[in-house]
Protein backbone atom coordinates (compact mmCIF):
# COMPACT_ATOMS: atom_id res chain seq x y z
CA MET A 1 34.89 -62.68 56.20
CA GLU A 2 35.39 -65.34 58.85
CA TRP A 3 33.86 -68.20 56.82
CA PHE A 4 36.15 -67.32 53.90
CA ASP A 5 39.23 -67.32 56.13
CA PHE A 6 38.15 -70.64 57.67
CA ILE A 7 37.70 -72.39 54.32
CA PHE A 8 41.03 -71.31 52.89
CA SER A 9 42.98 -71.85 56.10
CA ALA A 10 41.97 -75.52 56.30
CA PRO A 11 44.29 -77.50 53.97
CA GLU A 12 41.82 -80.31 53.28
CA ILE A 13 38.97 -77.94 52.42
CA PHE A 14 41.26 -75.79 50.31
CA ALA A 15 42.47 -78.83 48.34
CA PHE A 16 38.88 -80.01 47.84
CA TYR A 17 37.80 -76.56 46.64
CA LEU A 18 40.70 -76.35 44.21
CA ILE A 19 40.04 -79.81 42.74
CA VAL A 20 36.33 -79.05 42.22
CA SER A 21 36.92 -75.60 40.75
CA TYR A 22 39.60 -76.89 38.37
CA PHE A 23 37.18 -79.57 37.18
CA PHE A 24 34.56 -76.94 36.36
CA LEU A 25 37.15 -74.71 34.69
CA GLY A 26 38.23 -77.54 32.39
CA ALA A 27 34.63 -78.50 31.64
CA LEU A 28 33.54 -74.93 30.92
CA ILE A 29 36.54 -74.23 28.69
CA LYS A 30 35.71 -77.24 26.51
CA PHE A 31 31.99 -76.39 26.54
CA ILE A 32 32.74 -72.86 25.32
CA ASP A 33 35.09 -74.21 22.65
CA ASP A 34 32.49 -76.67 21.36
CA CYS A 35 29.78 -74.02 21.31
CA PHE A 36 31.83 -72.35 18.58
CA ASP A 37 33.33 -75.41 16.87
CA GLU A 38 30.51 -77.94 17.19
CA ALA A 39 27.41 -75.77 17.80
CA LEU A 40 26.96 -77.55 21.13
CA ALA A 41 24.96 -74.56 22.41
CA SER A 42 24.43 -70.89 21.63
CA LYS A 43 27.52 -68.75 21.11
CA SER A 44 25.83 -66.10 23.24
CA VAL A 45 25.66 -68.55 26.13
CA ALA A 46 29.35 -69.39 25.62
CA THR A 47 30.29 -65.72 25.65
CA ILE A 48 28.40 -65.12 28.91
CA LEU A 49 30.06 -68.19 30.44
CA SER A 50 33.47 -66.85 29.42
CA VAL A 51 33.00 -63.95 31.85
CA ILE A 52 32.21 -66.38 34.68
CA VAL A 53 35.21 -68.52 33.75
CA ALA A 54 37.46 -65.45 33.71
CA GLY A 55 36.35 -64.50 37.23
CA LEU A 56 36.87 -68.02 38.63
CA TRP A 57 40.17 -68.44 36.77
CA ALA A 58 41.53 -65.15 38.11
CA PHE A 59 40.29 -65.92 41.63
CA ASP A 60 42.00 -69.32 41.64
CA MET A 61 45.22 -67.69 40.46
CA THR A 62 45.22 -65.42 43.52
CA LEU A 63 44.98 -68.32 45.97
CA SER A 64 48.59 -69.51 45.74
CA ALA A 65 51.74 -69.25 43.65
CA ALA A 66 51.30 -72.88 42.54
CA SER A 67 47.75 -72.29 41.32
CA ALA A 68 48.78 -69.10 39.54
CA THR A 69 51.65 -70.98 37.89
CA ILE A 70 49.57 -73.91 36.61
CA LEU A 71 46.67 -71.80 35.34
CA ALA A 72 48.99 -69.25 33.73
CA ALA A 73 50.88 -72.07 31.98
CA ILE A 74 47.62 -73.36 30.47
CA VAL A 75 46.83 -69.88 29.14
CA ILE A 76 50.35 -69.39 27.77
CA GLY A 77 50.23 -72.74 25.98
CA VAL A 78 47.04 -71.96 24.08
CA LEU A 79 48.06 -68.34 23.43
CA VAL A 80 51.39 -69.32 21.88
CA LYS A 81 49.68 -71.94 19.71
CA GLY A 82 47.04 -69.45 18.58
CA LYS A 83 44.07 -71.32 20.04
CA VAL A 84 42.42 -68.28 21.60
CA ASP A 85 40.45 -68.16 18.38
CA ASN A 86 36.94 -67.06 19.26
CA ILE A 87 35.39 -64.02 20.90
CA ALA A 88 34.50 -65.89 24.10
CA PHE A 89 38.08 -67.03 24.70
CA GLN A 90 39.38 -63.56 23.85
CA ILE A 91 36.98 -62.00 26.35
CA GLY A 92 38.04 -64.62 28.90
CA VAL A 93 41.77 -63.98 28.54
CA ILE A 94 41.32 -60.21 28.60
CA GLY A 95 39.01 -60.61 31.59
CA VAL A 96 41.55 -62.66 33.55
CA GLY A 97 44.29 -60.15 32.78
CA THR A 98 42.09 -57.20 33.74
CA ILE A 99 40.89 -58.74 37.00
CA LEU A 100 44.41 -59.68 38.06
CA PHE A 101 45.78 -56.26 37.09
CA PHE A 102 43.24 -54.29 39.10
CA PHE A 103 42.27 -56.65 41.93
CA GLY A 104 44.60 -59.64 41.99
CA PHE A 105 47.43 -60.38 44.33
CA PHE A 106 49.41 -63.29 42.96
CA GLN A 107 52.93 -64.54 42.34
CA PHE A 108 54.46 -67.20 40.13
CA LEU A 109 56.92 -70.03 40.61
CA TRP A 110 58.99 -68.85 37.67
CA PHE A 111 61.02 -71.96 36.84
CA PRO A 112 57.98 -74.29 36.93
CA LEU A 113 56.00 -71.68 34.95
CA ILE A 114 58.54 -71.70 32.11
CA ILE A 115 58.84 -75.50 31.96
CA ILE A 116 55.10 -76.24 32.31
CA SER A 117 54.28 -73.60 29.69
CA LEU A 118 56.82 -75.14 27.31
CA ALA A 119 55.29 -78.58 27.92
CA GLY A 120 51.85 -77.11 27.20
CA VAL A 121 53.02 -75.67 23.87
CA ILE A 122 54.59 -79.02 22.89
CA ASP A 123 51.34 -80.79 23.83
CA GLU A 124 49.32 -78.42 21.63
CA VAL A 125 51.71 -78.83 18.70
CA GLY A 126 51.70 -82.61 19.15
CA ASN A 127 47.91 -82.70 19.44
CA ASP A 128 47.55 -80.90 16.10
CA PHE A 129 50.21 -83.12 14.50
CA VAL A 130 48.65 -86.46 15.46
CA ASP A 131 45.24 -85.29 14.31
CA GLU A 132 46.60 -84.06 10.99
CA LYS A 133 48.70 -87.16 10.32
CA ASN A 134 46.11 -89.58 11.72
CA MET A 135 48.78 -91.30 13.81
CA TYR A 136 46.23 -93.69 15.34
CA THR A 137 46.22 -95.75 12.14
CA ARG A 138 50.00 -96.15 12.03
CA GLY A 139 50.57 -99.25 14.10
CA PHE A 140 51.26 -99.70 17.79
CA PHE A 141 53.81 -96.86 18.06
CA GLY A 142 51.52 -94.51 16.16
CA LYS A 143 48.68 -95.29 18.56
CA LEU A 144 50.91 -94.58 21.56
CA VAL A 145 52.00 -91.25 20.10
CA HIS A 146 48.40 -90.41 19.25
CA LEU A 147 47.15 -91.20 22.77
CA PHE A 148 50.09 -89.34 24.36
CA PHE A 149 49.31 -86.09 22.58
CA GLU A 150 45.55 -86.61 22.31
CA TYR A 151 45.41 -86.44 26.11
CA ARG A 152 48.29 -83.92 26.38
CA MET A 153 50.35 -86.19 28.62
CA LEU A 154 53.59 -84.19 28.62
CA MET A 155 52.10 -81.35 30.65
CA LYS A 156 50.65 -83.83 33.14
CA ILE A 157 54.02 -85.54 33.55
CA VAL A 158 55.78 -82.22 34.09
CA VAL A 159 53.23 -81.00 36.66
CA PHE A 160 53.53 -84.34 38.48
CA LEU A 161 57.33 -84.10 38.55
CA PHE A 162 57.24 -80.61 40.04
CA ALA A 163 54.80 -81.86 42.70
CA PHE A 164 56.92 -84.97 43.31
CA PHE A 165 60.08 -82.90 43.84
CA GLY A 166 58.34 -80.56 46.27
CA PHE A 167 57.84 -77.37 44.25
CA PHE A 168 54.18 -77.54 45.32
CA GLU A 169 51.84 -79.96 47.08
CA LEU A 170 50.66 -83.11 45.31
CA PHE A 171 47.01 -82.03 45.40
CA TYR A 172 47.84 -79.38 42.78
CA PHE A 173 48.69 -82.20 40.41
CA LEU A 174 45.39 -83.87 41.34
CA ALA A 175 43.56 -80.60 40.69
CA PHE A 176 45.23 -80.36 37.29
CA LEU A 177 44.10 -83.92 36.50
CA PHE A 178 40.56 -82.91 37.39
CA TRP A 179 40.86 -79.87 35.09
CA ASP A 180 41.64 -82.31 32.32
CA LEU A 181 38.90 -84.70 33.47
CA GLY A 182 36.34 -81.91 33.16
CA TYR A 183 37.65 -81.18 29.67
CA ILE A 184 37.40 -84.87 28.69
CA VAL A 185 33.87 -85.29 30.13
CA VAL A 186 32.56 -82.44 27.98
CA THR A 187 34.52 -83.74 24.98
CA LYS A 188 32.77 -87.11 25.25
CA LEU A 189 29.40 -85.45 25.83
CA SER A 190 29.94 -83.27 22.76
CA GLU A 191 30.89 -86.31 20.68
CA HIS A 192 27.74 -88.12 21.81
CA ILE A 193 25.54 -85.16 20.89
CA ARG A 194 27.31 -84.75 17.55
CA ASN A 195 26.82 -88.43 16.72
CA SER A 196 23.17 -88.31 17.74
CA ARG A 197 22.65 -85.47 15.28
CA LYS A 198 23.92 -87.54 12.36
CA PHE A 199 20.70 -89.53 12.16
CA SER A 200 17.80 -87.68 13.71
CA TYR A 201 14.16 -87.14 12.87
CA THR A 202 12.08 -84.05 13.49
CA GLY A 203 8.52 -84.50 12.27
CA ASN A 204 8.66 -85.27 8.57
CA ASN A 205 12.19 -83.91 8.23
CA HIS A 206 14.94 -86.50 7.94
CA TYR A 207 18.40 -85.33 8.98
CA ILE A 208 21.56 -87.12 7.88
CA ASN A 209 24.88 -85.75 9.13
CA GLY A 210 23.04 -82.68 10.33
CA VAL A 211 21.61 -81.89 6.92
CA ARG A 212 17.88 -82.10 6.18
CA LYS A 213 17.04 -84.58 3.41
């Protein structure tokens, strides 16, 4: 298709597409997660969305070795940490693997893949640790550690360094930031909805912390 070839042969348009699609991938992943963990929406809706996410994720992995490397590293990080813990995520991961196996043409940057994946695992471990230990209450250093792992900064630093040293173009780092931005936007939206549910009224029913009184 000529229009398809035109879009992905123009570097600026390709970079723009990748940034936008990564944003939606990050947002949808968090939305699906919170459908199961926070009842943000129906689990059926989340499961349907997981199929769409799998298709977009696999497609983006076929576009370049750098994109395949970054997206695969994200998957490896959550797989190793055991965070593919609901049916929607399981369908999504299986869907990505199936699509790539039968239809995908992709390759990895193997050294960056190993290092970025390792950084992703450390971020996930650190994120669980600071939440469990409530590091934010432990002085200035504790707050720094909490913020570092709360926003999974190690993986961002590593992706930036690979871009800086020329393993892939800088816009891949920007796309990765937008993946995380999408994740954060839905996180904040979910928190707002959760807080609004703590004190809500429906007719004569008074809800406190989501429980009818």
